[in-house]
Amino acid sequence: MSDAIARLLRPRSVAVIGASADATKMTGRPVGYLRKHGFTGEIYPVNPRVSEIAGLTCYPDIASLPQAPDAAIVLLGPERAEAAVRDLAKRGTAAAIVLASGYGEADEEGARRQQALKEAAGSMRLLGPNTIGLVNLTDRITLSATGALEIGNLPAGRISVVSQSGGILGSLLSRAADRGIGFAKLASTGNEADLDSTDLIEHLVEDEATTVIAAYMEGLRRPEQFRKVALRAAEIGKPIVVFKVGRSESGARSASSHTGALAGADQVYDALFRQCGVIRAQTFADLLDIPAALAAGRRAAGKRVAILTSTGGAGTLVADSLGLAGFDVPVPDATTAARIGALTGEEASAGRNPVDVTLAGLRPDIFRGCIDALQESPTYDATVVIVGSSALAQPSLVADAVVECQARSGKPILAYVSPHAPEVTRLLNGQGIPAFTAPESCASVLAALQPRAAPAPATSAPAKADAGIAALPAGALNEAESKALFARFGLPVTREAVATDPAGTTAAAQGLGEKLVLKILSREILHKSDLGGVKIGLNPAELPAAATAMLDGLARAGAPKPEGFLVQEMVKGEAEMILGFNRDPQLGPVILLGMGGVAAELLKDTTLRLLPITRADAEGMIEDLRTAPLLRGYRGAPKADVPALVDAILAFAAMAEAAGERLMEAEVNPLFVLREGEGVRAVDGLAVLR
C-alpha cells in the first residue's frame, strides 16, 4: 500500500493553494467544505492577498507554511500551477491535487503543460489535473470543490468510488445522498498525469473501510496491473463494479483478417472484466444500484425469485423485467402457499407469483408473515418486496418489517419503491435494504448477486521466444507458411503439399486421397475464394486444368500472380470455427473464438479473452457461444471433439505468446472440429508479422 496515497486519502494536514476568502467562489469552497464536513487536522490556506480565511491564518506562499502538508489542493490555473507543484514537492508534500483544466485533454500545448507539471512534481504524487478531487467520508475529509458537498449530512458507508470524470463523482455523491446510500471514499483521477484509476483501486482493495469498489472508466493506462489488482480483489472477496463508457466505439478494422472486424474494442473490455472477476454495470444507474446491494453483504444462491406486492401493476413490471433477464418467477410450493393463504385469507392469490396482498390490507403482521414465508421457502433464492402507494402514510411499517425479516434469513431481500417516494427509498437503503426506483434495477442487481466462480490467474510460465518465428519474413505469410507456424505449436493442420505450377499439382496430390482441395498460394491475395482461388472435391487428374483456369481468372481480374498452388486433403467437420489473434491498441493481445467459415462476419457469434489464458478460459470461450450446442450433438447430430478444440485454442494462444510483439495478427478460418475423438484441423490460416 502506497504511503503517499494513504496520506492523500487520510491527511493530517492540508494546504489549499490559491484559496479565496470569498466562500461563494469555487476557490473559496475547499476550506469551507473541510470545516463543514468535520476535518479535524490542520488547514493551511495560501494566498498572498489576504492574511486570514474563515478564521484561519492565511500564508503568503508555500515556503511560509509551518510544516510540509500531507496533501495539498492546487486551485491555480495552468500558468501558475506548475510553480506551486514544484514548491510543494520541495517542501516534502506527499501528494497534490490539481483541479485546473487546460492540460492533456485540451490540445498539444496542454499535453506539454501536463508533462511539465508531472516533472515539477518529481517524487511527489499527483492527482489530476482536470479533476474535482477526492472525498473521504469515512474520516470526514473533503479535498474537493464539487458543489455536491453543499449537502449537509453525507452518510458514510462501505462503497468506494474511483471515477475518471469529476462530474460523475459529484453526480454519484449527490444521487447516493438522496437515496440514503453511504460512501467510504470517492476519488476523481482526471487526466491521470501520475496517479491513475488502477493506483486508487489498488489502495482501496486493501482499505478496511471499503467492502465494494465502483469505478467509472473511460479507458485503462495499465491493463496488466489492473488485472493483477482485480484478481487480488476477487481473491479477498471485495467486488469491483465498473461502468465503462465508449461502448459504441468501433474496434480497429483490419484488411487482413475477419478477426479485426469481429473483435470490437468494447468486447475486449468485456473479456478483461470477465477474466479478472469484475462486474460490469450495463447502465449508469447500475453503478449505484449494484454496489449498494453488494455492500449489504448478501448473495443469492440461484435465479428463483419471489415477488411480494400490494399493487398488481408494479408486480407485473418486476416479473417481466426478471423474466427478460433470465430469472425464474415460480409459483409458491404447496406449503408456502398454504402458509400465505392462512395469513391473507386469500388462498387463490397465495398460489401465484407475484404474491399480491392488496386485499388483505397493509397490516404489519400479514406483511411480516408473508415475507418470512417466502424467505423460508425452499422454492426461492431471493425476494423482491414492492412498496406501493399505501405505504406512504406509514413508511416505517414497511421498512421495519423488511429489516426484521431480513435479519431472520440469509437470503437477499430487495425493495422496489413504486410511487415517487424518496423518503421511503432513503429509509430502506439507510437500514441496509437495497431499494430501487426502477423495476429493471431488480434484475440487474440480482444478476450481480449470483454465485461467481473465482477467476483463475494464468499459471503457465511465459512462453519462450521461438527462434523459428524470428527467421520468418515480415508481412503476411502465405497459407502454407502460416499453417506451418501454427503446427509447430501443436495445432493440427490439414495434410497438404505445395506446387509451383499447374503441372506440379498432380505430384503434390500423392498420398492425400482421392478428393482434394486446390488453392492458390499467395501472400498478396488473402481472401482467395473471392477471386475463384479455391476449388473443392477435385480428383488428382483434374488438378492441372483447375490450376490453369485459376491463373486465367486471376489474370482477367487484374490480381497478382500467385506464388504457386496448395493441394490439400479434403476434410469434413461437424462444425466450422474461427480462431483469431489481434492486438488491441489499449489492452493488448487478444484471442478470439467464434463460429467460422464464410458466414463468420454475418453470424458474429464470437467471444474474446486476453492473453495469457488458462484451460478454464478456453473452456469458457466455447460455452460463451450462442451456437455452442451445435458442438454437443444438437438434436441428435453427432458430437464434435470439444476437448480437442480446447487444446487447439491453447496451442494457438501459446503460439501468439511465443511470437510476442512480432505477431500483429493471426487467424485460422475455418478450423474444422471433427467428430468426438477425431480432433480438429486448421483448414486455412493467416499470420501477419512485423
XYZ file of C-alpha atoms in Angstrom:
690
model
C 0.000 0.000 0.000
C 1.477 3.335 -1.042
C 2.282 5.636 1.881
C 1.773 8.703 -0.341
C -1.716 7.551 -1.394
C -2.546 6.741 2.232
C -1.519 10.282 3.248
C -3.521 11.722 0.346
C -6.686 9.898 1.421
C -6.142 10.490 5.166
C -4.050 13.645 5.538
C -3.385 15.135 8.958
C -2.661 18.500 7.334
C -3.929 20.096 4.117
C -2.665 23.129 2.222
C -5.158 24.943 -0.034
C -3.127 26.802 -2.655
C -4.982 29.750 -4.158
C -7.720 29.725 -1.522
C -10.195 32.610 -1.716
C -11.712 34.466 1.213
C -14.977 34.576 -0.757
C -16.804 31.359 0.130
C -19.136 31.758 -2.855
C -16.288 31.294 -5.340
C -15.078 27.880 -6.460
C -11.661 28.666 -4.948
C -13.374 29.519 -1.660
C -15.212 26.215 -1.336
C -12.496 23.716 -0.274
C -11.641 25.413 3.037
C -15.335 25.768 3.853
C -16.080 22.162 2.935
C -13.202 20.823 5.030
C -14.573 22.597 8.101
C -18.242 21.925 7.315
C -17.794 18.171 6.979
C -15.670 17.687 10.073
C -11.979 17.643 9.118
C -10.012 17.777 12.394
C -6.492 18.224 11.020
C -4.535 21.353 10.150
C -5.752 23.556 7.268
C -3.261 25.945 5.655
C -4.805 28.403 3.181
C -2.226 30.002 0.844
C -2.974 33.379 -0.758
C -0.592 36.397 -0.738
C -3.503 38.871 -0.894
C -5.165 38.045 2.451
C -3.930 37.246 5.943
C -6.919 35.259 7.199
C -9.599 32.991 5.695
C -12.522 31.698 7.780
C -10.609 32.413 10.983
C -7.524 30.525 9.766
C -4.096 32.043 9.219
C -3.517 32.512 5.504
C 0.072 32.135 4.323
C 1.585 34.224 1.509
C 3.382 31.304 -0.132
C 4.231 27.633 0.238
C 7.654 28.369 1.698
C 5.941 30.136 4.642
C 3.916 27.100 5.736
C 4.725 25.915 9.279
C 5.277 22.347 8.047
C 5.126 20.235 4.901
C 1.445 19.309 4.484
C 0.446 15.705 3.851
C -1.738 16.830 0.961
C -2.431 19.982 -0.993
C -5.242 21.231 -3.222
C -3.951 23.464 -6.011
C -6.666 25.884 -7.123
C -4.482 27.859 -9.545
C -4.751 27.985 -13.327
C -2.233 26.135 -15.539
C 0.018 29.198 -15.815
C 0.769 29.158 -12.052
C 0.038 25.574 -11.016
C 3.401 24.211 -12.195
C 5.390 26.523 -9.888
C 3.104 25.671 -6.963
C 3.545 21.944 -7.559
C 7.316 22.369 -7.704
C 7.308 24.309 -4.420
C 5.102 21.713 -2.715
C 7.430 18.930 -3.829
C 10.419 20.836 -2.405
C 8.647 21.132 0.965
C 8.103 17.359 1.084
C 4.359 17.238 0.492
C 3.184 13.640 -0.049
C 0.615 14.372 -2.769
C -1.037 17.295 -4.535
C -4.411 17.601 -6.271
C -4.511 19.879 -9.328
C -8.066 20.862 -10.226
C -7.420 23.077 -13.263
C -8.237 22.022 -16.812
C -6.419 23.068 -19.984
C -3.894 20.224 -19.964
C -3.748 16.967 -21.929
C -7.491 16.991 -22.596
C -7.213 20.305 -24.471
C -4.531 20.248 -27.170
C -0.849 19.574 -27.842
C 0.217 22.632 -25.864
C -1.903 21.370 -22.961
C -0.205 17.977 -23.208
C 3.195 19.714 -22.917
C 1.966 21.634 -19.867
C 0.802 18.358 -18.331
C 4.194 16.736 -18.852
C 5.886 19.775 -17.292
C 3.505 19.526 -14.323
C 4.439 15.879 -13.829
C 8.143 16.723 -13.986
C 7.675 19.552 -11.490
C 6.097 17.077 -9.030
C 9.204 14.885 -9.010
C 8.661 12.117 -6.453
C 5.529 13.785 -5.042
C 2.352 12.030 -6.176
C -0.117 13.972 -8.293
C -3.890 13.552 -8.615
C -5.222 15.179 -11.797
C -5.009 17.644 -13.389
C -8.570 18.297 -14.567
C -10.049 16.612 -11.505
C -12.667 17.532 -8.925
C -10.525 15.955 -6.188
C -11.450 13.373 -3.577
C -13.799 12.857 -0.656
C -13.152 10.557 2.299
C -16.422 10.203 4.198
C -15.019 7.502 6.475
C -12.756 10.097 8.096
C -14.767 13.238 7.120
C -12.079 14.623 4.780
C -13.180 16.593 1.711
C -10.380 17.577 -0.694
C -12.694 18.810 -3.409
C -14.582 21.768 -4.830
C -17.607 19.807 -6.070
C -20.897 21.537 -5.378
C -22.291 18.180 -4.219
C -20.553 18.909 -0.900
C -23.160 21.602 -0.236
C -25.297 18.707 1.012
C -25.165 18.866 4.776
C -25.234 15.312 6.088
C -23.456 12.935 3.719
C -23.762 9.391 5.095
C -20.625 7.280 5.387
C -20.827 3.755 4.011
C -18.812 0.829 2.685
C -18.694 1.684 -1.038
C -15.699 3.488 -2.540
C -15.744 5.136 -5.955
C -12.968 5.832 -8.455
C -14.010 7.968 -11.407
C -12.060 9.276 -14.360
C -14.662 12.055 -14.555
C -15.043 14.695 -11.870
C -18.612 15.493 -12.835
C -19.621 11.854 -12.463
C -18.115 11.742 -8.990
C -20.266 14.676 -7.927
C -23.303 13.104 -9.582
C -22.873 9.828 -7.711
C -22.285 11.604 -4.418
C -25.494 13.637 -4.677
C -27.596 10.756 -6.042
C -26.427 8.439 -3.272
C -27.145 11.003 -0.562
C -30.676 11.437 -1.924
C -31.235 7.668 -1.719
C -29.652 7.096 1.685
C -26.617 5.249 0.287
C -23.323 5.907 2.027
C -19.808 6.024 0.589
C -16.405 5.410 2.140
C -14.087 7.178 -0.319
C -14.572 8.866 -3.700
C -11.740 9.997 -5.967
C -11.654 11.579 -9.415
C -8.436 10.826 -11.310
C -8.984 13.302 -14.161
C -6.208 13.334 -16.753
C -4.083 10.852 -14.769
C -0.766 12.638 -15.295
C 0.531 10.463 -12.433
C -1.940 8.598 -10.241
C -4.412 6.612 -12.324
C -7.577 4.696 -11.527
C -5.630 1.471 -11.030
C -3.459 3.116 -8.340
C -6.523 4.213 -6.398
C -8.346 0.896 -6.824
C -5.226 -0.966 -5.681
C -5.187 1.081 -2.484
C -8.914 0.660 -1.868
C -8.701 -3.121 -2.283
C -6.727 -3.113 0.979
C -8.841 -0.414 2.678
C -10.655 -1.874 5.693
C -13.497 0.642 5.438
C -14.276 -0.394 1.825
C -16.210 -3.578 1.010
C -17.211 -2.733 -2.600
C -15.394 -0.638 -5.230
C -17.290 1.162 -8.000
C -15.425 2.642 -10.977
C -16.455 4.974 -13.790
C -13.973 4.164 -16.542
C -13.134 5.805 -19.854
C -10.026 3.712 -20.512
C -7.081 1.957 -18.866
C -3.477 3.105 -18.939
C -2.096 -0.099 -17.367
C -4.349 -3.059 -18.142
C -1.870 -5.670 -16.882
C -1.641 -4.001 -13.469
C -5.423 -3.551 -13.361
C -5.803 -7.268 -13.997
C -3.492 -8.080 -11.059
C -5.350 -5.689 -8.771
C -8.755 -7.062 -9.794
C -7.595 -10.642 -9.233
C -6.415 -9.626 -5.771
C -9.825 -8.085 -5.063
C -11.555 -11.286 -6.205
C -9.217 -13.346 -4.033
C -10.210 -11.487 -0.861
C -13.889 -11.218 -1.836
C -14.075 -7.481 -2.486
C -16.288 -6.888 -5.578
C -15.319 -4.329 -8.221
C -18.170 -2.885 -10.313
C -17.183 -0.940 -13.443
C -19.256 1.261 -15.722
C -17.167 1.537 -18.896
C -18.199 4.277 -21.315
C -17.447 4.250 -25.046
C -19.460 1.117 -25.749
C -20.470 2.306 -29.199
C -16.946 2.909 -30.466
C -15.867 0.695 -33.336
C -12.990 -1.683 -32.891
C -9.909 -1.440 -35.062
C -10.652 -2.754 -38.544
C -8.191 -4.966 -40.285
C -7.950 -5.575 -44.018
C -6.112 -8.844 -43.473
C -8.445 -10.965 -41.360
C -12.010 -11.270 -40.136
C -10.748 -11.111 -36.550
C -10.056 -7.387 -36.672
C -13.637 -6.695 -37.695
C -15.114 -9.089 -35.144
C -13.077 -8.010 -32.097
C -14.541 -4.605 -31.203
C -12.805 -2.557 -28.508
C -15.746 -2.810 -26.108
C -15.772 -6.606 -26.394
C -12.129 -6.614 -25.336
C -13.031 -4.753 -22.134
C -15.786 -7.313 -21.562
C -13.182 -10.051 -21.849
C -10.811 -8.331 -19.425
C -13.532 -7.822 -16.825
C -14.728 -11.408 -17.134
C -11.219 -12.846 -16.758
C -10.484 -10.930 -13.590
C -13.867 -11.188 -11.861
C -15.055 -7.602 -12.380
C -18.824 -6.967 -12.554
C -19.719 -4.739 -15.487
C -22.522 -2.245 -14.900
C -24.627 -2.081 -18.060
C -26.246 1.274 -17.224
C -25.221 4.318 -15.224
C -27.979 3.521 -12.702
C -26.357 0.112 -12.158
C -23.162 1.821 -10.994
C -25.008 2.881 -7.848
C -27.614 0.120 -7.551
C -25.269 -2.868 -7.799
C -22.610 -1.683 -5.314
C -25.341 -0.694 -2.848
C -26.782 -4.216 -2.955
C -23.354 -5.865 -2.764
C -22.466 -3.720 0.243
C -25.461 -5.216 2.067
C -23.387 -8.400 2.152
C -25.937 -10.959 0.906
C -25.742 -13.153 -2.166
C -28.398 -15.168 -3.991
C -27.862 -18.911 -4.385
C -29.750 -19.027 -7.680
C -32.232 -17.351 -10.017
C -35.593 -18.211 -8.427
C -37.276 -15.034 -7.197
C -40.403 -14.396 -5.119
C -42.284 -11.112 -5.607
C -44.486 -9.735 -2.825
C -46.666 -6.822 -3.853
C -49.576 -4.712 -2.741
C -50.035 -3.267 -6.229
C -50.642 -5.625 -9.141
C -49.250 -3.476 -11.950
C -45.879 -2.987 -10.267
C -45.664 -6.726 -9.608
C -46.089 -7.397 -13.315
C -43.375 -4.840 -14.178
C -40.873 -6.557 -11.898
C -41.864 -10.050 -13.065
C -41.416 -9.018 -16.713
C -38.007 -7.470 -16.156
C -36.844 -10.551 -14.234
C -38.135 -12.888 -16.929
C -36.394 -10.964 -19.710
C -33.144 -11.165 -17.735
C -33.343 -14.950 -17.448
C -34.729 -15.241 -13.914
C -37.413 -17.694 -12.848
C -40.523 -16.468 -11.020
C -42.067 -19.804 -9.943
C -45.346 -20.159 -8.070
C -45.022 -20.956 -4.353
C -44.730 -24.558 -3.254
C -47.810 -26.025 -1.569
C -46.555 -25.468 1.983
C -45.636 -21.826 1.354
C -48.928 -21.151 -0.482
C -50.915 -22.609 2.406
C -48.972 -20.507 4.890
C -49.594 -17.291 2.922
C -53.247 -18.193 2.363
C -53.765 -18.629 6.087
C -52.295 -15.162 6.698
C -54.203 -13.297 3.977
C -57.392 -15.288 3.800
C -56.954 -15.331 0.006
C -55.993 -18.880 -0.920
C -56.260 -18.290 -4.685
C -53.814 -15.382 -4.797
C -51.484 -17.160 -2.349
C -50.680 -19.732 -5.041
C -49.414 -17.155 -7.531
C -46.188 -15.254 -8.042
C -46.222 -12.244 -7.713
C -47.955 -12.776 -4.373
C -50.497 -9.947 -4.150
C -51.592 -8.937 -0.634
C -53.605 -5.879 -1.731
C -56.940 -7.230 -0.485
C -55.504 -8.206 2.888
C -54.515 -4.606 3.603
C -51.142 -3.363 4.734
C -51.136 -4.905 8.200
C -47.746 -5.402 9.906
C -48.433 -8.987 10.994
C -49.544 -10.078 7.497
C -46.678 -8.279 5.784
C -44.048 -9.814 8.085
C -45.603 -13.252 7.881
C -45.641 -13.259 4.076
C -42.027 -12.117 3.798
C -40.927 -14.774 6.295
C -42.844 -17.447 4.397
C -41.209 -16.541 1.083
C -37.725 -16.219 2.573
C -38.011 -19.566 4.330
C -39.402 -21.326 1.260
C -37.045 -23.786 -0.489
C -38.596 -22.596 -3.781
C -36.906 -19.178 -3.712
C -33.384 -17.752 -3.638
C -34.390 -14.099 -3.113
C -37.435 -11.915 -2.545
C -38.431 -8.615 -4.123
C -40.826 -6.610 -1.954
C -42.801 -3.960 -3.819
C -43.571 -0.881 -1.784
C -46.805 0.622 -3.087
C -48.586 3.906 -2.512
C -50.345 2.544 0.567
C -47.007 2.585 2.365
C -46.620 6.369 2.022
C -48.674 7.015 5.127
C -46.637 4.524 7.178
C -43.188 4.180 5.575
C -41.590 2.843 8.739
C -44.094 -0.030 8.818
C -42.685 -1.409 5.582
C -39.068 -0.671 6.435
C -39.276 -2.193 9.911
C -40.984 -5.328 8.596
C -38.409 -5.894 5.861
C -35.471 -5.249 8.210
C -36.839 -7.677 10.800
C -37.455 -10.403 8.231
C -34.071 -9.954 6.590
C -32.391 -10.459 9.961
C -34.048 -13.886 10.207
C -32.856 -15.099 6.786
C -29.620 -15.335 4.848
C -31.322 -14.686 1.521
C -31.332 -11.197 -0.004
C -34.419 -9.011 0.038
C -34.715 -6.164 -2.456
C -37.323 -3.403 -2.462
C -38.862 -1.715 -5.496
C -40.467 1.568 -4.436
C -43.280 2.036 -6.925
C -44.546 5.563 -6.129
C -42.189 8.540 -6.185
C -41.267 8.391 -2.508
C -37.644 9.468 -1.900
C -38.117 9.371 1.868
C -39.126 5.681 1.698
C -36.170 4.822 -0.540
C -33.777 6.630 1.831
C -35.269 4.897 4.847
C -34.854 1.424 3.334
C -31.330 1.970 1.991
C -30.299 3.534 5.275
C -31.280 0.332 7.067
C -29.398 -1.964 4.705
C -32.285 -2.937 2.397
C -31.339 -2.268 -1.247
C -34.200 -0.128 -2.569
C -34.729 0.966 -6.179
C -36.964 3.289 -8.137
C -36.912 1.319 -11.419
C -38.205 -2.265 -11.823
C -35.302 -3.122 -14.167
C -32.852 -2.463 -11.335
C -34.093 -5.564 -9.503
C -32.934 -7.794 -12.372
C -29.572 -6.028 -12.757
C -28.848 -6.300 -9.061
C -29.952 -9.924 -8.697
C -27.684 -10.826 -11.633
C -24.762 -9.285 -9.739
C -25.694 -11.232 -6.589
C -25.454 -14.619 -8.339
C -22.690 -17.111 -7.434
C -19.460 -16.447 -9.322
C -16.587 -18.772 -9.960
C -13.328 -17.302 -8.710
C -11.231 -16.127 -11.660
C -8.139 -18.249 -12.161
C -4.915 -16.346 -12.865
C -2.814 -17.767 -15.683
C -0.378 -20.151 -14.013
C 1.636 -21.302 -17.008
C 5.172 -19.999 -17.431
C 5.542 -17.286 -20.067
C 6.125 -18.806 -23.482
C 9.736 -18.629 -24.622
C 10.610 -16.763 -27.781
C 10.731 -19.079 -30.782
C 13.829 -18.844 -32.983
C 11.849 -20.021 -35.997
C 9.498 -17.051 -35.707
C 12.426 -14.630 -35.674
C 13.567 -16.045 -39.007
C 10.231 -15.599 -40.770
C 9.777 -12.669 -43.185
C 7.845 -9.536 -42.267
C 4.345 -9.021 -43.610
C 1.596 -11.507 -44.384
C 2.714 -15.139 -44.611
C 1.067 -17.301 -47.219
C -1.266 -20.068 -46.114
C 1.361 -22.825 -46.119
C 3.809 -20.742 -44.072
C 1.090 -19.660 -41.642
C -0.124 -23.201 -41.010
C 3.419 -24.474 -40.625
C 3.856 -21.884 -37.878
C 0.646 -22.995 -36.156
C 1.588 -26.676 -36.436
C 4.912 -26.038 -34.718
C 2.957 -25.228 -31.545
C 0.726 -28.300 -31.717
C -2.260 -27.019 -33.690
C -3.363 -29.836 -36.055
C -3.458 -28.753 -39.717
C -4.609 -30.427 -42.920
C -2.178 -32.637 -44.845
C -1.066 -30.650 -47.872
C 1.710 -30.001 -50.372
C 2.861 -27.027 -52.445
C 3.124 -26.988 -56.241
C 4.896 -24.172 -58.060
C 2.854 -24.514 -61.289
C -0.241 -26.336 -62.627
C 1.795 -29.286 -63.874
C 3.193 -29.923 -60.386
C -0.186 -30.254 -58.725
C -0.533 -33.935 -59.689
C 2.678 -34.898 -57.907
C 1.711 -32.742 -54.916
C -1.504 -34.737 -54.556
C 0.230 -38.063 -53.895
C -0.883 -39.637 -50.621
C -3.569 -37.020 -49.890
C -6.593 -39.067 -51.001
C -8.975 -39.112 -53.942
C -10.971 -35.997 -53.005
C -8.819 -32.879 -52.833
C -8.879 -29.120 -52.374
C -6.914 -26.838 -54.660
C -5.994 -23.277 -53.615
C -3.859 -20.513 -54.975
C -0.900 -19.716 -52.729
C -0.220 -16.013 -52.276
C 0.933 -13.528 -49.666
C -0.900 -10.769 -51.513
C -4.292 -12.435 -52.083
C -5.699 -13.006 -48.618
C -9.340 -13.799 -49.434
C -8.818 -16.457 -52.091
C -12.414 -17.600 -52.526
C -13.479 -14.074 -53.576
C -11.320 -14.466 -56.729
C -12.155 -18.084 -57.540
C -8.911 -19.231 -55.946
C -10.403 -22.268 -54.137
C -11.822 -25.469 -55.676
C -13.033 -28.410 -53.610
C -13.846 -32.050 -54.348
C -11.311 -32.460 -57.166
C -9.632 -35.750 -58.064
C -5.883 -35.755 -58.838
C -6.405 -35.813 -62.608
C -8.486 -32.644 -62.509
C -5.895 -30.557 -60.665
C -3.713 -29.208 -63.547
C -6.667 -27.931 -65.556
C -8.251 -26.375 -62.490
C -4.977 -24.650 -61.620
C -4.654 -23.272 -65.168
C -8.220 -21.956 -65.008
C -7.406 -20.232 -61.722
C -4.435 -18.458 -63.316
C -6.599 -17.288 -66.188
C -9.267 -15.990 -63.800
C -6.719 -14.078 -61.726
C -5.250 -12.503 -64.871
C -8.686 -11.360 -66.050
C -9.369 -9.835 -62.609
C -6.041 -7.994 -62.637
C -4.952 -9.833 -59.483
C -1.303 -10.526 -58.622
C 0.210 -13.751 -59.946
C 0.298 -16.367 -57.167
C 3.464 -17.941 -55.820
C 2.070 -21.384 -56.557
C -0.694 -23.753 -55.513
C -1.628 -25.617 -52.380
C -3.080 -29.118 -52.693
C -4.896 -30.293 -49.562
C -6.669 -33.364 -48.313
C -10.411 -32.777 -48.137
C -11.695 -32.671 -44.549
C -15.267 -32.653 -43.327
C -16.048 -31.489 -39.802
C -19.063 -31.253 -37.540
C -18.510 -27.509 -37.093
C -16.512 -24.696 -38.651
C -14.862 -22.347 -36.180
C -12.770 -19.216 -36.434
C -9.767 -18.851 -34.131
C -8.045 -15.482 -34.251
C -5.450 -13.242 -32.674
C -5.380 -9.463 -32.695
C -3.622 -6.751 -30.740
C -5.978 -4.252 -29.118
C -4.334 -0.798 -29.056
C -5.329 -0.233 -25.406
C -5.491 -3.630 -23.755
C -3.014 -5.736 -25.714
C -3.077 -9.250 -27.208
C -6.494 -10.871 -27.636
C -7.655 -14.356 -28.650
C -10.983 -14.706 -30.477
C -13.147 -17.798 -30.924
C -16.313 -17.930 -32.976
C -18.390 -19.813 -35.463
C -16.398 -19.523 -38.668
C -16.447 -20.102 -42.377
C -17.730 -17.632 -44.941
C -20.570 -16.502 -42.639
C -18.290 -15.546 -39.713
C -18.896 -11.809 -40.045
C -22.608 -12.370 -40.689
C -23.179 -14.507 -37.585
C -20.818 -12.551 -35.310
C -21.091 -15.302 -32.712
C -17.736 -14.665 -31.087
C -16.052 -14.379 -27.717
C -12.714 -12.972 -26.587
C -10.046 -13.455 -23.934
C -6.860 -11.511 -23.290
C -3.565 -13.329 -23.151
C -2.440 -15.169 -21.152
C -5.331 -17.645 -20.952
C -5.935 -20.753 -18.872
C -7.658 -24.012 -19.785
C -10.689 -22.721 -17.870
C -10.635 -19.632 -20.101
C -10.552 -21.790 -23.241
C -13.444 -23.928 -21.986
C -15.375 -20.793 -21.031
C -14.911 -19.352 -24.521
C -16.697 -22.330 -26.032
C -19.560 -22.057 -23.543
C -19.959 -18.341 -24.339
C -21.014 -19.020 -27.923
C -24.735 -18.977 -28.688
C -24.099 -21.811 -31.138
C -22.152 -23.960 -28.649
C -24.996 -26.540 -28.538
C -24.110 -27.434 -32.156
C -20.806 -28.802 -30.855
C -22.526 -31.071 -28.343
C -24.803 -33.002 -30.636
C -27.728 -30.646 -31.113
C -30.980 -32.504 -31.925
C -29.307 -35.864 -32.358
C -26.390 -34.735 -34.552
C -23.003 -36.350 -33.831
C -20.984 -34.704 -31.065
C -17.908 -32.716 -32.042
C -14.495 -33.116 -30.397
C -14.761 -30.305 -27.844
C -11.670 -31.340 -25.793
C -9.585 -31.162 -28.991
C -10.983 -27.674 -29.649
C -9.885 -26.607 -26.164
C -6.374 -27.944 -26.888
C -6.355 -26.077 -30.204
C -7.245 -22.776 -28.513
C -4.402 -23.258 -26.018
C -1.922 -24.193 -28.764
C -2.864 -21.115 -30.778
C -2.514 -18.945 -27.661
C 0.925 -20.452 -26.949
C 1.998 -19.568 -30.489
C 0.810 -15.982 -30.012
C 2.668 -15.650 -26.705
C 5.871 -17.089 -28.144
C 5.708 -14.743 -31.132
C 5.458 -11.740 -28.823
C 5.495 -8.315 -30.444
C 6.375 -9.776 -33.847
C 2.882 -11.146 -34.320
C 0.441 -8.464 -35.463
C -2.497 -10.732 -36.229
C -3.252 -14.351 -36.979
C -6.279 -16.391 -37.892
C -7.448 -19.923 -38.540
C -10.668 -19.818 -40.574
C -12.095 -22.318 -40.817
C -10.928 -24.585 -38.035
C -12.878 -27.811 -38.571
C -13.949 -29.587 -35.392
C -14.305 -33.258 -36.291
C -16.432 -35.898 -34.612
C -15.830 -36.777 -30.983
C -12.404 -38.394 -30.608
C -11.193 -37.373 -34.098
C -9.642 -33.981 -33.254
C -9.603 -30.708 -35.172
C -7.963 -29.472 -38.377
C -6.844 -25.985 -39.381
C -8.095 -25.799 -42.964
C -6.965 -22.257 -43.779
C -4.748 -19.806 -41.957
C -3.092 -16.427 -41.966
C -0.344 -14.782 -39.911
C 0.982 -11.235 -40.240
C 4.370 -10.383 -38.722
C 6.128 -7.106 -38.014
